[in-house]
C-alpha cells in the first residue's frame, strides 16, 4: 500500500509573489501539477495534498484530479507540522508514505520508482533522496555513513561551519513506513533557528534511515526564489528540446527556443531560432517554423511553413505558408494550401483550400470558399460598435486591393470586387461589384492660380 503526500501549504516568501509558490508556472504547468505527474506511475492508493496558504486557490487549480484529498494545515508551522496533519486522515494506514515537496518539480518518475523499491527491499523506516552539490547552500545537509545509513539532517541555517562543508543535501523527497513515522511525529520540537517543526528531524528518530543519491542532481532542484525558478525552466527546456531532437526535429539554435510539454512535433520539422511553442500544440512532419515565431495551442499540418508569425488557438492545414508577420488569432482555420502573407490578421474565420490572403488584410468572423484571392489591404469590417457580423465569400472570388466588406455581407462564388470598393450589400455569384466614386479627369487643369 502506498500513499503520497505533497507538501504545498507554504507561502513561498522568497518568491516575493502574490501567487502561492506551488502555483508558479514552469514550461506551462504549475509546480504542484508537475510534482503530481512525477508520481503518477507509482499508482498510489491515496494522494493527499497539504494546503494552507491560499488553500482555495491551490485546490481550484487541481480541480481536474477528483481523487486528491486536500488536508488543511493552518497555520503553517513547518514541514513536520504539515505531515502531522496526516495523523488523522491516515489513522490505521499500514503502508508506505511517499512525501514530496511541492517545490521540487523536476523529479523523474524512474527515480521515485527506484526510491520506493530500495525502501521496500531494505526494510528501512525511512529512505530519502539525496544529492551531492558543488553549491549546497540553502539545503538541509544529510549526515550518512559509507553504507548509506543516515544519522540525521541539519538545516543550512542550523549548521555549524564544518557541517556546512558537507555537500550531501536533502532533496525533500522521502519514503516512510507510515506506522513508524506516525509514532515519532508527535515528538517533534521547534528547537531550531526558524522555530518550526521540521520533518527532517524525524530522520534521526527513525531506525534505520537510509538514503539514495541521485545521479543527476538537476532532478532535485528545489525552487525557493525566481533565480531557481529560471534555473529549473532551463533544465526542463533542455530536456524537452533534446527529447524532440531525438525524435527527429532539427533546432538550428536550440537555446533560443522554448517548448511546452504539451507540444508534439512530427519528423523532419526544422525549427529556426527564436521560436516558442506553448500549450497543446501539434506541428506536422516536414514543417519549417521560424525564425521568430510564437505558436500557442494550435495545430500546423504537414509540410507547412510559418515565418515570423504569431498563432494562438489556430489551425493550419497541410502545405500552407504563413508569414512573415502574420497573426492567426483564436478560431482561425486554414485548410490545405492556403497562403497568408505579411501584415495579415485572421480571427475566427475559415479559409477553404488554396485561399490566398497575401498582404495587409484583416479577416474576422468570415468564411472564405476555395481558392478565394483576397487583394492587398482587403478588410472585413465585422464590428458595428456593438455586435460582430459575418462575411461570406464564395469559392473562386477575388477582391481588389483596398476593398472594405461591411458585414453582414455575402458574396457568391466567382465574384470580382473592384479595387477600392466599400461594399455594404450582398453580391450574387459571377458578378463584378464596384463600390467607389468614378474617376473624374479634367484635362488641361492648371490648378488654383496664385
Ligand atoms: C526543505 C527541507 C530541506 C531540504 C529542502 C529541499 C525541511 C525542514 N527542510 O527546506 O532539508 O533540503 O526542502 O528542497 O523540511 N510547506 C508546508 N507547510 C509548511 C512549510 C512548508 O506545506 O508549514 C511546504 C512548502 O509549500 C514546500 C515544502 O513544504 O512545498 C518545503 O518547504 P520550504 O519552506 O521550501 O523548505 P526548504 O527551506 O526548501
Ligand atoms: Mg523549498
CSV table of C-alpha atoms and ligand atoms in Angstrom, one decimal:
chain,number,residue,atom,x,y,z
A,1,UNK,CA,0.0,0.0,0.0
A,2,UNK,CA,1.3,3.4,-0.9
A,3,UNK,CA,0.0,6.9,-0.1
A,4,UNK,CA,1.6,10.0,-1.5
A,5,UNK,CA,1.6,13.4,0.3
A,6,UNK,CA,2.6,16.6,-1.4
A,7,UNK,CA,3.6,19.5,0.9
A,8,UNK,CA,2.1,22.5,-0.7
A,9,UNK,CA,0.9,24.7,2.2
A,10,UNK,CA,3.9,27.1,2.4
A,11,UNK,CA,3.7,30.7,1.3
A,12,UNK,CA,6.9,30.8,-0.6
A,13,UNK,CA,8.1,34.0,1.0
A,14,UNK,CA,11.3,34.1,-1.0
A,15,UNK,CA,9.4,34.2,-4.3
A,16,UNK,CA,8.0,37.7,-3.4
A,17,UNK,CA,4.8,36.9,-5.3
A,18,UNK,CA,1.0,37.1,-4.8
A,19,UNK,CA,0.8,33.7,-6.3
A,20,UNK,CA,1.4,30.7,-4.0
A,21,UNK,CA,4.7,29.2,-4.8
A,22,UNK,CA,3.4,25.8,-5.9
A,23,UNK,CA,1.2,27.6,-8.5
A,24,UNK,CA,4.2,29.2,-10.2
A,25,UNK,CA,4.3,28.0,-13.8
A,26,UNK,CA,7.2,26.0,-15.3
A,27,UNK,CA,7.1,25.3,-19.0
A,28,UNK,CA,3.3,25.8,-18.9
A,29,UNK,CA,2.4,23.6,-15.9
A,30,UNK,CA,2.3,24.6,-12.2
A,31,UNK,CA,5.0,23.3,-9.9
A,32,UNK,CA,2.5,21.2,-7.9
A,33,UNK,CA,1.0,19.8,-11.1
A,34,UNK,CA,4.5,18.6,-12.1
A,35,UNK,CA,5.1,17.1,-8.8
A,36,UNK,CA,1.9,15.1,-9.0
A,37,UNK,CA,2.8,13.9,-12.5
A,38,UNK,CA,6.2,12.7,-11.3
A,39,UNK,CA,4.5,10.1,-9.1
A,40,UNK,CA,1.6,9.1,-11.4
A,41,UNK,CA,3.4,5.9,-12.5
A,42,UNK,CA,3.5,4.6,-8.9
A,43,UNK,CA,-0.3,4.4,-8.9
A,44,UNK,CA,-0.6,5.3,-5.2
A,45,UNK,CA,-3.8,4.1,-3.4
A,46,UNK,CA,-4.2,7.6,-1.9
A,47,UNK,CA,-2.9,11.1,-2.8
A,48,UNK,CA,-3.0,13.8,-0.2
A,49,UNK,CA,-2.2,17.4,-0.7
A,50,UNK,CA,-1.3,19.5,2.3
A,51,UNK,CA,-2.6,23.0,1.6
A,52,UNK,CA,-2.6,26.2,3.7
A,53,UNK,CA,-1.5,29.5,2.2
A,54,UNK,CA,-4.2,30.4,-0.3
A,55,UNK,CA,-5.6,26.9,0.0
A,56,UNK,CA,-8.7,27.5,-2.1
A,57,UNK,CA,-6.7,28.8,-5.0
A,58,UNK,CA,-4.4,25.8,-4.9
A,59,UNK,CA,-7.4,23.4,-4.6
A,60,UNK,CA,-9.2,25.1,-7.6
A,61,UNK,CA,-6.1,24.7,-9.7
A,62,UNK,CA,-6.2,21.0,-9.2
A,63,UNK,CA,-9.9,20.5,-9.8
A,64,UNK,CA,-9.2,18.0,-12.6
A,65,UNK,CA,-7.8,15.5,-10.0
A,66,UNK,CA,-11.0,14.4,-8.3
A,67,UNK,CA,-9.3,11.7,-6.2
A,68,UNK,CA,-7.0,14.2,-4.4
A,69,UNK,CA,-7.5,14.5,-0.7
A,70,UNK,CA,-6.9,18.1,0.5
A,71,UNK,CA,-5.6,18.4,4.1
A,72,UNK,CA,-5.6,21.8,5.6
A,73,UNK,CA,-2.6,23.0,7.6
A,74,UNK,CA,-3.4,26.2,9.5
A,75,UNK,CA,-1.1,27.9,10.4
A,76,UNK,CA,1.9,26.7,8.5
A,77,UNK,CA,4.4,25.8,11.2
A,78,UNK,CA,6.9,23.9,9.2
A,79,UNK,CA,7.2,20.7,7.1
A,80,UNK,CA,7.0,18.5,10.2
A,81,UNK,CA,3.8,20.2,11.3
A,82,UNK,CA,2.5,19.8,7.7
A,83,UNK,CA,2.9,16.0,7.9
A,84,UNK,CA,1.4,15.9,11.4
A,85,UNK,CA,-1.8,16.9,9.8
A,86,UNK,CA,-1.9,13.5,8.2
A,87,UNK,CA,-2.1,11.7,11.6
A,88,UNK,CA,-5.9,11.8,11.4
A,89,UNK,CA,-6.6,11.1,7.7
A,90,UNK,CA,-4.0,8.3,7.7
A,91,UNK,CA,-5.0,6.8,11.1
A,92,UNK,CA,-4.7,3.0,10.8
A,93,UNK,CA,-3.0,3.1,7.4
A,94,UNK,CA,-0.3,0.4,7.4
A,95,UNK,CA,1.6,1.1,4.1
A,96,UNK,CA,4.4,3.4,3.0
A,97,UNK,CA,4.1,7.2,2.7
A,98,UNK,CA,6.0,9.0,0.0
A,99,UNK,CA,6.4,12.6,0.9
A,100,UNK,CA,7.1,15.1,-1.9
A,101,UNK,CA,8.0,18.7,-1.5
A,102,UNK,CA,5.6,20.8,-3.7
A,103,UNK,CA,8.6,22.9,-4.8
A,104,UNK,CA,10.8,20.1,-6.3
A,105,UNK,CA,9.3,19.7,-9.8
A,106,UNK,CA,12.0,18.1,-12.0
A,107,UNK,CA,11.9,14.6,-10.5
A,108,UNK,CA,11.9,11.7,-13.0
A,109,UNK,CA,9.3,9.0,-12.4
A,110,UNK,CA,12.1,6.4,-12.6
A,111,UNK,CA,13.9,8.0,-9.7
A,112,UNK,CA,10.8,7.7,-7.5
A,113,UNK,CA,10.3,4.1,-8.6
A,114,UNK,CA,13.9,3.4,-7.6
A,115,UNK,CA,13.4,5.1,-4.2
A,116,UNK,CA,10.3,3.1,-3.4
A,117,UNK,CA,11.9,-0.2,-4.5
A,118,UNK,CA,15.1,0.4,-2.5
A,119,UNK,CA,13.0,1.4,0.5
A,120,UNK,CA,10.9,-1.8,0.3
A,121,UNK,CA,13.9,-4.2,-0.3
A,122,UNK,CA,16.0,-2.7,2.6
A,123,UNK,CA,13.1,-2.6,5.1
A,124,UNK,CA,14.3,0.8,6.3
A,125,UNK,CA,11.9,3.0,8.3
A,126,UNK,CA,12.7,5.9,6.0
A,127,UNK,CA,14.6,6.3,2.8
A,128,UNK,CA,15.3,9.7,1.4
A,129,UNK,CA,16.7,11.1,-1.8
A,130,UNK,CA,20.0,13.0,-1.6
A,131,UNK,CA,22.4,14.6,-4.0
A,132,UNK,CA,25.9,15.9,-3.8
A,133,UNK,CA,26.1,19.5,-4.8
A,134,UNK,CA,29.0,21.8,-5.6
A,135,UNK,CA,27.0,24.6,-4.0
A,136,UNK,CA,24.8,23.0,-1.3
A,137,UNK,CA,23.8,26.3,0.3
A,138,UNK,CA,20.2,26.6,1.3
A,139,UNK,CA,19.6,22.9,1.6
A,140,UNK,CA,19.5,20.6,4.6
A,141,UNK,CA,22.7,18.7,5.0
A,142,UNK,CA,22.5,14.9,5.3
A,143,UNK,CA,24.9,13.0,7.5
A,144,UNK,CA,25.4,9.5,6.4
A,145,UNK,CA,27.9,6.6,6.7
A,146,UNK,CA,29.5,5.0,3.7
A,147,UNK,CA,26.9,2.1,3.7
A,148,UNK,CA,24.1,4.6,3.1
A,149,UNK,CA,22.7,4.8,6.7
A,150,UNK,CA,21.6,8.3,7.7
A,151,UNK,CA,22.2,9.6,11.2
A,152,UNK,CA,20.4,12.9,10.8
A,153,UNK,CA,19.7,16.1,8.8
A,154,UNK,CA,20.7,19.6,9.8
A,155,UNK,CA,19.1,22.6,8.0
A,156,UNK,CA,21.5,25.0,6.4
A,157,UNK,CA,20.7,27.8,8.8
A,158,UNK,CA,21.2,25.5,11.8
A,159,UNK,CA,24.5,24.1,10.6
A,160,UNK,CA,27.9,24.9,12.1
A,161,UNK,CA,30.6,26.0,9.7
A,162,UNK,CA,32.2,22.5,9.4
A,163,UNK,CA,28.7,21.0,8.9
A,164,UNK,CA,28.1,23.4,6.0
A,165,UNK,CA,31.0,21.9,4.2
A,166,UNK,CA,29.1,18.7,3.8
A,167,UNK,CA,28.0,18.6,0.1
A,168,UNK,CA,25.3,15.8,0.6
A,169,UNK,CA,21.9,17.5,0.7
A,170,UNK,CA,18.3,16.5,1.4
A,171,UNK,CA,16.1,16.7,-1.7
A,172,UNK,CA,12.9,16.9,0.4
A,173,UNK,CA,11.7,13.6,-1.0
A,174,UNK,CA,11.1,10.7,1.5
A,175,UNK,CA,9.6,7.3,1.6
A,176,UNK,CA,8.5,6.5,5.2
A,177,UNK,CA,7.0,3.4,6.7
A,178,UNK,CA,3.9,5.3,7.9
A,179,UNK,CA,3.2,3.5,11.2
A,180,UNK,CA,6.8,4.2,12.3
A,181,UNK,CA,6.6,7.9,11.2
A,182,UNK,CA,3.3,8.3,12.9
A,183,UNK,CA,4.8,7.1,16.2
A,184,UNK,CA,7.6,9.8,16.2
A,185,UNK,CA,5.7,12.7,14.6
A,186,UNK,CA,4.2,13.9,17.9
A,187,UNK,CA,7.7,14.1,19.4
A,188,UNK,CA,8.9,16.9,17.1
A,189,UNK,CA,10.0,20.2,18.7
A,190,UNK,CA,10.6,23.7,17.5
A,191,UNK,CA,14.1,23.8,18.8
A,192,UNK,CA,15.7,25.4,15.6
A,193,UNK,CA,16.5,28.7,14.1
A,194,UNK,CA,13.1,29.1,12.5
A,195,UNK,CA,11.1,27.9,15.5
A,196,UNK,CA,9.2,25.5,13.2
A,197,UNK,CA,8.5,21.8,13.4
A,198,UNK,CA,10.9,20.1,10.9
A,199,UNK,CA,10.0,16.9,9.1
A,200,UNK,CA,13.8,16.4,8.7
A,201,UNK,CA,14.1,15.9,12.5
A,202,UNK,CA,12.1,12.6,12.3
A,203,UNK,CA,15.0,11.1,10.3
A,204,UNK,CA,17.3,11.0,13.4
A,205,UNK,CA,14.4,9.4,15.4
A,206,UNK,CA,13.9,6.5,12.9
A,207,UNK,CA,15.9,3.4,12.6
A,208,UNK,CA,17.0,2.5,10.1
A,209,UNK,CA,17.2,5.6,8.0
A,210,UNK,CA,18.8,5.2,4.5
A,211,UNK,CA,19.4,7.5,1.6
A,212,UNK,CA,19.5,7.1,-2.2
A,213,UNK,CA,21.8,9.5,-4.0
A,214,UNK,CA,20.5,10.7,-7.4
A,215,UNK,CA,22.9,10.6,-10.3
A,216,UNK,CA,21.6,13.7,-11.9
A,217,UNK,CA,21.4,16.5,-9.3
A,218,UNK,CA,19.3,18.7,-11.6
A,219,UNK,CA,16.3,16.4,-10.8
A,220,UNK,CA,16.1,17.5,-7.2
A,221,UNK,CA,16.4,21.3,-7.7
A,222,UNK,CA,14.2,22.9,-5.2
A,223,UNK,CA,12.5,26.2,-6.1
A,224,UNK,CA,12.6,28.9,-3.4
A,225,UNK,CA,13.1,32.0,-5.4
A,226,UNK,CA,12.9,33.2,-9.0
A,227,UNK,CA,16.5,32.5,-9.7
A,228,UNK,CA,15.9,28.9,-9.0
A,229,UNK,CA,12.7,29.0,-11.0
A,230,UNK,CA,14.6,30.2,-14.0
A,231,UNK,CA,17.3,27.5,-13.5
A,232,UNK,CA,14.6,24.8,-13.4
A,233,UNK,CA,13.0,26.2,-16.5
A,234,UNK,CA,16.3,26.0,-18.3
A,235,UNK,CA,16.8,22.3,-17.2
A,236,UNK,CA,13.2,21.5,-18.3
A,237,UNK,CA,13.6,23.2,-21.7
A,238,UNK,CA,16.8,21.4,-22.4
A,239,UNK,CA,15.1,18.1,-21.6
A,240,UNK,CA,12.2,18.9,-23.9
A,241,UNK,CA,14.3,20.0,-26.8
A,242,UNK,CA,16.7,17.1,-26.5
A,243,UNK,CA,13.7,14.7,-26.5
A,244,UNK,CA,12.3,16.2,-29.7
A,245,UNK,CA,15.7,16.3,-31.4
A,246,UNK,CA,16.0,12.6,-30.7
A,247,UNK,CA,12.6,12.2,-32.3
A,248,UNK,CA,13.7,13.8,-35.5
A,249,UNK,CA,13.3,17.6,-35.1
A,250,UNK,CA,16.1,20.0,-36.1
A,251,UNK,CA,16.6,23.0,-33.9
A,252,UNK,CA,19.1,25.3,-35.6
A,253,UNK,CA,19.6,27.3,-32.4
A,254,UNK,CA,18.1,25.2,-29.6
A,255,UNK,CA,18.9,27.5,-26.7
A,256,UNK,CA,16.8,30.3,-28.2
A,257,UNK,CA,13.6,28.3,-28.4
A,258,UNK,CA,11.1,27.2,-25.7
A,259,UNK,CA,8.7,24.2,-25.9
A,260,UNK,CA,5.8,23.3,-23.6
A,261,UNK,CA,5.4,19.7,-22.7
A,262,UNK,CA,2.0,19.7,-24.5
A,263,UNK,CA,3.8,20.3,-27.8
A,264,UNK,CA,4.2,17.5,-30.3
A,265,UNK,CA,6.3,17.5,-33.4
A,266,UNK,CA,6.3,15.2,-36.4
A,267,UNK,CA,9.6,14.1,-38.1
A,268,UNK,CA,11.9,16.3,-40.1
A,269,UNK,CA,10.5,19.5,-38.7
A,270,UNK,CA,13.0,22.4,-38.8
A,271,UNK,CA,12.7,24.9,-36.0
A,272,UNK,CA,14.7,28.1,-36.7
A,273,UNK,CA,16.0,30.4,-34.0
A,274,UNK,CA,13.7,32.2,-31.5
A,275,UNK,CA,10.6,30.1,-31.8
A,276,UNK,CA,8.3,29.4,-28.9
A,277,UNK,CA,5.7,26.6,-28.6
A,278,UNK,CA,3.1,26.8,-25.9
A,279,UNK,CA,0.0,25.0,-24.6
A,280,UNK,CA,-1.2,21.9,-26.5
A,281,UNK,CA,0.4,22.4,-29.9
A,282,UNK,CA,1.0,20.0,-32.7
A,283,UNK,CA,3.4,20.6,-35.6
A,284,UNK,CA,3.1,18.2,-38.5
A,285,UNK,CA,6.1,16.4,-40.2
A,286,UNK,CA,8.2,18.4,-42.6
A,287,UNK,CA,7.2,21.8,-41.3
A,288,UNK,CA,9.6,24.7,-41.2
A,289,UNK,CA,8.9,27.0,-38.3
A,290,UNK,CA,10.6,30.4,-37.7
A,291,UNK,CA,12.7,32.2,-37.2
A,292,UNK,CA,10.9,34.3,-34.7
A,293,UNK,CA,7.5,32.5,-34.3
A,294,UNK,CA,5.2,32.0,-31.3
A,295,UNK,CA,2.7,29.2,-31.6
A,296,UNK,CA,0.2,28.6,-28.8
A,297,UNK,CA,-2.5,25.8,-28.5
A,298,UNK,CA,-2.5,25.4,-32.3
A,299,UNK,CA,-2.2,22.8,-35.0
A,300,UNK,CA,0.0,23.1,-38.0
A,301,UNK,CA,-0.4,20.5,-40.8
A,302,UNK,CA,2.4,18.7,-42.5
A,303,UNK,CA,4.9,20.5,-44.8
A,304,UNK,CA,3.7,24.0,-43.9
A,305,UNK,CA,5.9,27.0,-43.3
A,306,UNK,CA,5.4,29.6,-40.6
A,307,UNK,CA,7.8,32.5,-40.6
A,308,UNK,CA,8.0,35.4,-38.1
A,309,UNK,CA,4.3,35.0,-37.0
A,310,UNK,CA,2.1,34.6,-34.0
A,311,UNK,CA,-0.5,31.8,-33.9
A,312,UNK,CA,-3.0,31.3,-31.0
A,313,UNK,CA,-5.7,28.7,-30.9
A,314,UNK,CA,-5.5,28.5,-34.7
A,315,UNK,CA,-5.3,25.6,-37.1
A,316,UNK,CA,-3.3,25.5,-40.2
A,317,UNK,CA,-3.7,22.8,-42.9
A,318,UNK,CA,-1.1,20.9,-44.9
A,319,UNK,CA,1.2,22.7,-47.2
A,320,UNK,CA,0.3,26.3,-46.1
A,321,UNK,CA,2.6,29.3,-46.0
A,322,UNK,CA,2.1,31.7,-43.1
A,323,UNK,CA,4.0,35.0,-42.7
A,324,UNK,CA,6.3,36.7,-42.5
A,325,UNK,CA,4.5,38.9,-39.9
A,326,UNK,CA,1.1,37.3,-39.9
A,327,UNK,CA,-1.2,36.9,-36.8
A,328,UNK,CA,-3.6,34.0,-36.6
A,329,UNK,CA,-5.9,34.6,-33.7
A,330,UNK,CA,-8.4,32.2,-32.0
A,331,UNK,CA,-10.6,30.4,-34.4
A,332,UNK,CA,-8.5,31.0,-37.5
A,333,UNK,CA,-8.8,27.8,-39.5
A,334,UNK,CA,-6.8,27.4,-42.7
A,335,UNK,CA,-7.5,24.4,-45.0
A,336,UNK,CA,-4.6,22.9,-47.0
A,337,UNK,CA,-2.6,25.0,-49.4
A,338,UNK,CA,-3.5,28.4,-48.0
A,339,UNK,CA,-1.1,31.4,-48.2
A,340,UNK,CA,-1.4,34.1,-45.5
A,341,UNK,CA,1.2,36.7,-46.0
A,342,UNK,CA,2.7,39.8,-44.4
A,343,UNK,CA,0.7,42.0,-42.1
A,344,UNK,CA,-2.4,39.9,-42.3
A,345,UNK,CA,-4.5,39.2,-39.2
A,346,UNK,CA,-7.1,36.4,-39.2
A,347,UNK,CA,-9.6,35.8,-36.4
A,348,UNK,CA,-12.5,33.3,-36.1
A,349,UNK,CA,-12.6,32.6,-39.8
A,350,UNK,CA,-12.5,29.6,-42.0
A,351,UNK,CA,-10.4,29.6,-45.1
A,352,UNK,CA,-11.1,26.8,-47.5
A,353,UNK,CA,-8.4,25.1,-49.6
A,354,UNK,CA,-6.0,27.3,-51.6
A,355,UNK,CA,-7.2,30.7,-50.3
A,356,UNK,CA,-4.6,33.5,-50.6
A,357,UNK,CA,-4.5,36.5,-48.3
A,358,UNK,CA,-1.1,37.7,-49.1
A,359,UNK,CA,-0.8,41.3,-48.0
A,360,UNK,CA,-2.1,43.8,-45.4
A,361,UNK,CA,-5.5,42.4,-44.6
A,362,UNK,CA,-7.9,41.9,-41.7
A,363,UNK,CA,-10.2,38.9,-42.0
A,364,UNK,CA,-12.5,38.5,-39.0
A,365,UNK,CA,-15.7,36.3,-38.5
A,366,UNK,CA,-15.5,35.2,-42.1
A,367,UNK,CA,-15.9,32.2,-44.3
A,368,UNK,CA,-13.9,32.1,-47.5
A,369,UNK,CA,-14.5,29.5,-50.1
A,370,UNK,CA,-11.9,27.5,-52.0
A,371,UNK,CA,-9.3,29.5,-54.0
A,372,UNK,CA,-10.6,32.9,-52.9
A,373,UNK,CA,-7.9,35.5,-53.6
A,374,UNK,CA,-8.0,38.4,-51.2
A,375,UNK,CA,-6.4,41.5,-52.6
A,376,UNK,CA,-3.9,43.6,-50.7
A,377,UNK,CA,-5.4,45.7,-48.0
A,378,UNK,CA,-8.9,44.0,-48.0
A,379,UNK,CA,-10.7,44.4,-44.7
A,380,UNK,CA,-13.7,42.7,-43.3
A,381,UNK,CA,-15.5,45.4,-41.3
A,382,UNK,CA,-17.1,43.0,-38.8
A,383,UNK,CA,-17.9,45.2,-35.9
A,384,UNK,CA,-20.6,47.8,-35.7
A,385,UNK,CA,-19.6,49.0,-32.3
A,386,UNK,CA,-22.0,46.6,-30.5
A,387,UNK,CA,-22.1,43.3,-32.5
A,388,UNK,CA,-19.8,41.2,-34.6
A,389,UNK,CA,-21.1,40.2,-38.0
A,390,UNK,CA,-20.1,37.6,-40.5
A,391,UNK,CA,-18.7,37.9,-44.0
A,392,UNK,CA,-19.1,35.1,-46.5
A,393,UNK,CA,-17.1,35.0,-49.8
A,394,UNK,CA,-17.9,32.3,-52.3
A,395,UNK,CA,-15.3,30.0,-53.9
A,396,UNK,CA,-13.1,31.5,-56.6
A,397,UNK,CA,-13.9,35.1,-55.8
A,398,UNK,CA,-11.3,37.9,-55.9
A,399,UNK,CA,-11.3,41.1,-54.0
A,400,UNK,CA,-9.5,44.1,-55.4
A,401,UNK,CA,-6.9,46.0,-53.4
A,402,UNK,CA,-8.1,48.1,-50.6
A,403,UNK,CA,-11.7,46.7,-50.5
A,404,UNK,CA,-13.8,47.0,-47.4
A,405,UNK,CA,-16.5,44.4,-47.0
A,406,UNK,CA,-19.0,45.7,-44.4
A,407,UNK,CA,-20.6,42.8,-42.6
A,408,UNK,CA,-23.0,41.1,-42.5
A,409,UNK,CA,-22.4,40.5,-46.2
A,410,UNK,CA,-22.4,37.6,-48.6
A,411,UNK,CA,-20.5,37.4,-51.9
A,412,UNK,CA,-21.4,34.5,-54.1
A,413,UNK,CA,-18.9,32.3,-56.0
A,414,UNK,CA,-16.6,33.8,-58.6
A,415,UNK,CA,-17.4,37.4,-57.7
A,416,UNK,CA,-14.9,40.1,-58.6
A,417,UNK,CA,-14.7,43.2,-56.4
A,418,UNK,CA,-13.1,46.2,-57.9
A,419,UNK,CA,-10.2,47.8,-56.2
A,420,UNK,CA,-11.0,50.4,-53.6
A,421,UNK,CA,-14.6,49.3,-53.2
A,422,UNK,CA,-16.6,49.6,-50.0
A,423,UNK,CA,-19.4,47.0,-50.2
A,424,UNK,CA,-22.4,47.0,-47.9
A,425,UNK,CA,-24.8,44.8,-49.9
A,426,UNK,CA,-24.7,41.1,-50.9
A,427,UNK,CA,-23.3,40.3,-54.4
A,428,UNK,CA,-24.6,37.4,-56.5
A,429,UNK,CA,-22.4,34.7,-58.0
A,430,UNK,CA,-20.4,35.7,-61.0
A,431,UNK,CA,-20.9,39.4,-60.7
A,432,UNK,CA,-18.5,42.3,-60.7
A,433,UNK,CA,-19.1,44.7,-57.8
A,434,UNK,CA,-17.8,48.2,-57.7
A,435,UNK,CA,-18.5,50.5,-54.8
A,436,UNK,CA,-16.4,53.6,-55.3
A,437,UNK,CA,-16.5,57.0,-56.8
A,438,UNK,CA,-16.0,57.1,-60.6
A,439,UNK,CA,-12.7,58.6,-61.7
A,440,UNK,CA,-13.0,62.1,-62.9
A,441,UNK,CA,-10.4,63.5,-65.2
A,442,UNK,CA,-10.3,67.2,-66.1
A,443,UNK,CA,-7.8,67.8,-68.8
A,444,UNK,CA,-5.6,70.9,-69.1
A,445,UNK,CA,-6.2,71.7,-65.5
A,446,UNK,CA,-3.6,74.1,-64.2
A,447,UNK,CA,-4.9,74.1,-60.6
A,448,UNK,CA,-5.7,77.2,-58.5
A,449,UNK,CA,-3.8,80.2,-59.7
A,450,UNK,CA,-1.7,82.0,-57.1
B,1,LIG,C1,13.2,21.7,2.8
B,1,LIG,C2,13.9,20.8,3.8
B,1,LIG,C3,15.4,20.8,3.4
B,1,LIG,C4,15.6,20.4,2.0
B,1,LIG,C5,14.8,21.2,1.1
B,1,LIG,C6,14.7,20.6,-0.3
B,1,LIG,C7,12.7,20.9,5.9
B,1,LIG,C8,12.8,21.4,7.3
B,1,LIG,N1,13.8,21.3,5.2
B,1,LIG,O1,13.7,23.0,3.1
B,1,LIG,O2,16.1,19.9,4.3
B,1,LIG,O3,17.0,20.5,1.7
B,1,LIG,O4,13.4,21.3,1.5
B,1,LIG,O5,14.1,21.5,-1.3
B,1,LIG,O6,11.8,20.2,5.6
B,1,LIG,N2,5.5,23.5,3.5
B,1,LIG,C9,4.2,23.2,4.0
B,1,LIG,N3,3.9,23.7,5.3
B,1,LIG,C10,4.8,24.4,6.0
B,1,LIG,C11,6.1,24.7,5.4
B,1,LIG,C12,6.4,24.2,4.2
B,1,LIG,O7,3.4,22.6,3.4
B,1,LIG,O8,4.5,24.8,7.1
B,1,LIG,C13,5.8,23.0,2.1
B,1,LIG,C14,6.1,24.2,1.2
B,1,LIG,O9,4.9,24.6,0.5
B,1,LIG,C15,7.1,23.5,0.2
B,1,LIG,C16,7.7,22.4,1.0
B,1,LIG,O10,6.9,22.2,2.2
B,1,LIG,O11,6.5,22.9,-0.9
B,1,LIG,C17,9.1,22.7,1.5
B,1,LIG,O12,9.1,23.9,2.3
B,1,LIG,P1,10.3,25.0,2.2
B,1,LIG,O13,10.0,26.1,3.1
B,1,LIG,O14,10.6,25.4,0.8
B,1,LIG,O15,11.5,24.2,2.8
B,1,LIG,P2,13.0,24.4,2.4
B,1,LIG,O16,13.6,25.5,3.2
B,1,LIG,O17,13.2,24.4,1.0
B,2,LIG,MG1,12.0,24.6,-0.6
